[in-house]
Short mmCIF file of C-alpha atoms and ligand atoms in Angstrom, two decimals:
data_model
loop_
_atom_site.label_atom_id
_atom_site.label_comp_id
_atom_site.label_asym_id
_atom_site.label_seq_id
_atom_site.Cartn_x
_atom_site.Cartn_y
_atom_site.Cartn_z
CA MET A 1 -2.70 16.38 -10.22
CA ARG A 2 -1.22 19.83 -9.80
CA LYS A 3 -3.45 22.35 -7.99
CA LYS A 4 -4.61 25.51 -9.75
CA VAL A 5 -3.16 28.87 -8.36
CA ILE A 6 -4.99 31.96 -9.12
CA ALA A 7 -3.06 35.10 -7.99
CA GLY A 8 -4.29 38.56 -8.23
CA ASN A 9 -1.55 41.24 -8.70
CA TRP A 10 -3.17 44.48 -7.79
CA LYS A 11 0.04 46.45 -8.79
CA MET A 12 -0.16 50.17 -7.51
CA ASN A 13 -3.92 50.33 -7.18
CA LYS A 14 -6.50 50.88 -4.50
CA VAL A 15 -6.45 52.69 -1.13
CA LEU A 16 -6.68 50.77 2.23
CA THR A 17 -10.50 51.06 2.54
CA GLU A 18 -10.84 49.53 -0.95
CA ALA A 19 -8.49 46.76 -0.11
CA GLU A 20 -10.35 45.96 3.06
CA GLN A 21 -13.65 46.02 1.22
CA PHE A 22 -12.36 43.59 -1.35
CA ALA A 23 -11.26 41.18 1.49
CA ASP A 24 -14.65 41.56 3.23
CA ASN A 25 -16.42 40.86 -0.16
CA VAL A 26 -14.26 37.76 -1.28
CA THR A 27 -13.02 35.91 1.98
CA ASP A 28 -16.28 33.88 2.66
CA LYS A 29 -17.32 33.41 -1.03
CA LEU A 30 -14.22 31.55 -2.16
CA PRO A 31 -14.80 27.78 -3.20
CA ASN A 32 -13.87 25.36 -0.47
CA ASP A 33 -11.66 23.28 -2.74
CA ASP A 34 -8.18 22.26 -1.91
CA ASN A 35 -7.29 22.06 -5.52
CA VAL A 36 -7.46 25.75 -6.04
CA GLU A 37 -5.24 28.29 -4.24
CA ALA A 38 -6.34 32.01 -4.24
CA ILE A 39 -3.79 34.69 -3.56
CA VAL A 40 -4.02 38.49 -3.61
CA CYS A 41 -0.70 40.23 -3.98
CA ALA A 42 -1.19 43.70 -2.61
CA PRO A 43 0.79 46.90 -2.10
CA PHE A 44 2.79 46.84 1.14
CA PRO A 45 0.62 49.35 3.09
CA PHE A 46 -2.36 46.96 2.84
CA LEU A 47 -0.63 43.82 3.84
CA PRO A 48 -1.08 43.86 7.79
CA SER A 49 -4.77 44.67 7.22
CA LEU A 50 -5.25 42.01 4.62
CA VAL A 51 -3.55 39.31 6.60
CA GLU A 52 -5.73 40.13 9.49
CA LYS A 53 -8.93 40.03 7.50
CA THR A 54 -8.26 36.88 5.68
CA LYS A 55 -7.28 34.86 8.78
CA GLY A 56 -9.02 31.51 8.57
CA SER A 57 -10.20 32.05 5.04
CA ARG A 58 -9.06 30.45 1.78
CA LEU A 59 -7.53 33.76 0.66
CA GLN A 60 -3.76 33.97 0.93
CA VAL A 61 -1.85 37.19 1.01
CA GLY A 62 1.26 37.91 -1.10
CA ALA A 63 3.71 40.88 -1.73
CA GLN A 64 4.66 42.22 -5.07
CA ASN A 65 8.28 42.51 -4.40
CA MET A 66 10.99 42.52 -1.62
CA HIS A 67 14.64 43.22 -1.08
CA PHE A 68 16.93 40.13 -0.78
CA GLU A 69 18.71 41.31 2.38
CA ASP A 70 17.29 40.72 5.80
CA SER A 71 17.78 44.29 7.01
CA GLY A 72 20.18 47.19 6.50
CA ALA A 73 20.75 50.52 4.95
CA PHE A 74 18.25 50.20 1.92
CA THR A 75 16.14 53.11 2.10
CA GLY A 76 12.55 52.50 0.94
CA GLU A 77 12.96 48.83 0.69
CA VAL A 78 11.05 45.79 2.53
CA SER A 79 12.75 42.81 3.52
CA PRO A 80 11.74 39.19 3.63
CA VAL A 81 11.82 39.14 7.39
CA MET A 82 9.36 41.93 7.54
CA LEU A 83 6.95 40.14 5.24
CA LYS A 84 7.23 36.83 7.11
CA ASP A 85 6.60 38.65 10.39
CA LEU A 86 3.42 40.22 8.99
CA GLY A 87 2.04 36.68 7.97
CA VAL A 88 2.44 37.13 4.35
CA THR A 89 3.01 33.78 2.48
CA TYR A 90 3.73 34.59 -1.12
CA VAL A 91 5.90 37.15 -2.95
CA VAL A 92 5.96 38.09 -6.67
CA ILE A 93 9.62 38.30 -7.91
CA GLY A 94 10.88 39.58 -11.18
CA HIS A 95 7.72 40.97 -12.57
CA SER A 96 8.48 42.57 -15.99
CA GLU A 97 7.36 45.91 -14.69
CA ARG A 98 10.15 45.80 -11.91
CA ARG A 99 12.59 44.48 -14.55
CA GLU A 100 11.81 47.33 -16.85
CA HIS A 101 11.27 50.33 -14.45
CA PHE A 102 13.43 49.26 -11.38
CA ALA A 103 16.40 47.59 -12.96
CA GLU A 104 15.57 44.10 -11.70
CA THR A 105 17.86 41.49 -13.17
CA ASP A 106 17.99 37.69 -13.35
CA GLN A 107 20.74 37.89 -10.73
CA THR A 108 18.73 39.99 -8.31
CA VAL A 109 15.70 37.80 -9.06
CA ASN A 110 17.87 34.78 -8.04
CA LYS A 111 19.01 36.51 -4.87
CA LYS A 112 15.44 37.23 -3.95
CA VAL A 113 14.16 33.77 -4.68
CA HIS A 114 16.75 32.30 -2.36
CA ALA A 115 15.93 34.97 0.26
CA ALA A 116 12.21 34.13 -0.07
CA PHE A 117 12.83 30.36 0.71
CA ASN A 118 15.32 31.20 3.52
CA HIS A 119 12.43 32.97 5.11
CA GLY A 120 9.57 30.51 4.35
CA LEU A 121 7.90 32.65 1.68
CA THR A 122 6.80 31.10 -1.59
CA PRO A 123 8.08 32.93 -4.59
CA ILE A 124 6.13 33.64 -7.72
CA VAL A 125 8.84 34.10 -10.29
CA CYS A 126 7.76 36.02 -13.35
CA VAL A 127 9.41 35.42 -16.82
CA GLY A 128 8.34 36.31 -20.26
CA GLU A 129 9.46 37.87 -23.55
CA SER A 130 8.90 41.24 -25.12
CA LEU A 131 7.12 41.79 -28.59
CA GLU A 132 10.53 42.28 -30.29
CA GLN A 133 11.90 39.01 -28.75
CA ARG A 134 8.77 37.08 -29.81
CA GLU A 135 8.91 38.46 -33.38
CA ALA A 136 12.63 37.54 -33.49
CA ASN A 137 11.78 33.98 -32.40
CA GLN A 138 13.70 34.39 -29.15
CA THR A 139 10.75 33.44 -26.80
CA MET A 140 11.85 30.01 -25.86
CA ASN A 141 15.61 30.89 -25.55
CA HIS A 142 14.67 34.03 -23.51
CA THR A 143 12.41 32.41 -21.01
CA GLU A 144 14.87 29.50 -20.69
CA GLN A 145 17.58 31.78 -19.73
CA GLN A 146 15.54 33.61 -17.22
CA ILE A 147 14.42 30.32 -15.56
CA LYS A 148 17.93 29.06 -15.51
CA LYS A 149 19.33 32.07 -14.01
CA GLY A 150 16.38 32.98 -11.78
CA LEU A 151 16.33 29.57 -10.08
CA GLU A 152 20.13 28.87 -10.03
CA GLY A 153 21.32 27.08 -6.84
CA LEU A 154 18.01 26.17 -5.58
CA ARG A 155 17.54 22.76 -3.87
CA HIS A 156 15.36 20.51 -6.07
CA ASP A 157 12.59 20.77 -3.37
CA GLN A 158 12.69 24.43 -3.53
CA VAL A 159 12.24 24.39 -7.35
CA ALA A 160 9.17 22.07 -6.79
CA ASP A 161 7.72 24.55 -4.44
CA THR A 162 8.42 27.61 -6.77
CA ILE A 163 5.47 29.15 -8.58
CA ILE A 164 6.58 30.23 -12.21
CA ALA A 165 4.40 32.83 -13.94
CA TYR A 166 4.94 32.99 -17.71
CA GLU A 167 3.90 36.61 -18.73
CA PRO A 168 4.57 37.62 -22.44
CA ILE A 169 5.12 41.30 -21.68
CA TRP A 170 3.23 42.23 -24.97
CA ALA A 171 0.08 40.65 -23.40
CA ILE A 172 0.17 42.54 -20.04
CA GLY A 173 -2.52 45.08 -19.61
CA THR A 174 -3.01 45.42 -23.41
CA GLY A 175 -6.07 43.17 -23.82
CA LYS A 176 -3.95 40.94 -26.16
CA THR A 177 -3.81 37.52 -24.68
CA ALA A 178 -1.37 34.81 -26.03
CA SER A 179 -3.62 32.14 -27.70
CA SER A 180 -3.98 29.22 -25.20
CA ALA A 181 -2.04 27.06 -27.46
CA ASP A 182 0.85 29.49 -27.75
CA ALA A 183 0.79 30.08 -23.95
CA ASN A 184 0.84 26.39 -23.36
CA GLU A 185 3.78 25.79 -25.77
CA VAL A 186 5.99 28.22 -23.70
CA CYS A 187 4.80 26.80 -20.33
CA ALA A 188 5.48 23.29 -21.51
CA HIS A 189 8.86 24.62 -22.64
CA ILE A 190 9.58 26.04 -19.16
CA ARG A 191 8.46 22.69 -17.63
CA ASN A 192 11.13 21.01 -19.74
CA VAL A 193 13.69 23.37 -18.62
CA VAL A 194 12.82 22.64 -15.09
CA LYS A 195 13.17 19.01 -15.76
CA GLU A 196 16.48 19.38 -17.30
CA MET A 197 17.64 21.40 -14.11
CA THR A 198 16.09 18.99 -11.76
CA SER A 199 14.05 15.69 -12.66
CA GLY A 200 10.90 14.62 -14.27
CA ASP A 201 9.26 14.27 -10.96
CA ILE A 202 10.15 17.75 -9.79
CA ALA A 203 8.96 19.29 -13.17
CA GLU A 204 5.57 17.60 -12.85
CA GLN A 205 5.10 19.19 -9.50
CA VAL A 206 6.02 22.84 -10.38
CA VAL A 207 3.13 25.20 -10.86
CA ILE A 208 3.33 27.30 -13.83
CA GLN A 209 0.82 30.16 -14.36
CA TYR A 210 -0.06 32.20 -17.40
CA GLY A 211 -0.44 35.91 -17.16
CA GLY A 212 -1.32 38.70 -19.47
CA SER A 213 -4.96 40.07 -19.88
CA VAL A 214 -6.44 36.98 -18.28
CA LYS A 215 -10.06 37.66 -17.34
CA PRO A 216 -13.24 35.53 -16.50
CA ALA A 217 -14.13 35.34 -20.26
CA ASN A 218 -10.82 33.65 -21.26
CA ILE A 219 -9.51 31.85 -18.17
CA ASP A 220 -11.36 28.64 -18.78
CA GLU A 221 -9.66 27.88 -22.10
CA LEU A 222 -6.26 28.73 -20.62
CA LEU A 223 -6.79 26.41 -17.68
CA THR A 224 -7.73 23.44 -20.05
CA GLN A 225 -4.16 23.46 -21.44
CA SER A 226 -1.85 20.75 -20.17
CA ASP A 227 0.90 22.86 -18.77
CA ILE A 228 -0.99 25.92 -17.44
CA ASP A 229 -1.80 25.54 -13.88
CA GLY A 230 -3.29 28.92 -12.94
CA ALA A 231 -3.01 32.59 -13.69
CA LEU A 232 -1.33 35.82 -12.38
CA VAL A 233 -3.84 38.41 -13.00
CA GLY A 234 -3.62 42.22 -12.96
CA GLY A 235 -6.55 44.23 -14.03
CA ALA A 236 -9.36 41.56 -13.62
CA SER A 237 -8.18 40.78 -10.06
CA LEU A 238 -9.05 44.28 -8.86
CA GLU A 239 -12.98 43.75 -8.40
CA ALA A 240 -14.01 41.19 -6.00
CA GLU A 241 -16.64 39.62 -8.28
CA SER A 242 -14.24 39.12 -11.12
CA PHE A 243 -11.50 37.70 -8.85
CA GLN A 244 -13.95 35.31 -7.51
CA GLN A 245 -15.05 34.16 -10.84
CA LEU A 246 -11.35 33.63 -11.76
CA VAL A 247 -10.86 31.43 -8.80
CA GLU A 248 -14.08 29.63 -9.62
CA ALA A 249 -12.63 28.72 -12.88
CA GLY A 250 -9.77 27.00 -11.05
CA THR A 251 -12.16 24.45 -9.54
CA THR A 252 -13.36 23.08 -12.83
O1 LIG B 1 0.97 40.40 -12.95
C1 LIG B 1 0.06 40.44 -13.70
C2 LIG B 1 0.28 40.67 -15.03
O2 LIG B 1 1.19 41.74 -15.25
C3 LIG B 1 -0.91 40.73 -15.87
O3 LIG B 1 -1.57 41.97 -15.88
P1 LIG B 1 -2.98 42.10 -16.70
O4 LIG B 1 -3.87 40.94 -16.26
O5 LIG B 1 -3.65 43.43 -16.19
O6 LIG B 1 -2.69 42.02 -18.12
#
């Protein structure tokens, strides 16, 4: 059985004291269940403090982006070496907001995914279609291309360890969730693409999350779907109580 992975993506929210308060409220309340992984992907300035505060707890800490180079003249960027050195374990790569506002491409996603594995970080790779693409029936083809290009050149064991987040862009922060059946159909397609790229065994191991207006009220139904193994959650991950409820849902 694949474990459930519930990851909060705080995006550009909170100040340090709020981030620390969240950790203080959540760390000792998470379910003691190996079948669910709880991750919070926070802005860079909060990472050292969150890593410190979550030590020995079930809450893992992730970054929301990184550069693919180890070091160099890249003003304003953060490298995988820096994240690893801090004790960060996960990193979101290729979120649609980075693709839209910061010129992230499948090629940079691929370089970052390789860099993550080279430094012992687990990538959470985001894919998903726009409303226009969905209406033009391009959802399956678009997500397939994003997976093939984003994961190109990985060893099979690395593909197995990759977390894929399917996030239809039109469902992010809009309150519109894909129906659980529609979300599952795309996640199943993504698993099939992984199977074509690797093997049936590897495809069965890959964790595929759904993201887009997930909240405590709708997560149960999403997680009952055959190919949805967790959630990447923005807005509803910001409050400790709501995040905790989302993680609890992963235990059922
Ligand atoms: O990374 C998270 C997604 O962009 C979803 O955000 P949301 O839960 O606020 O819709």
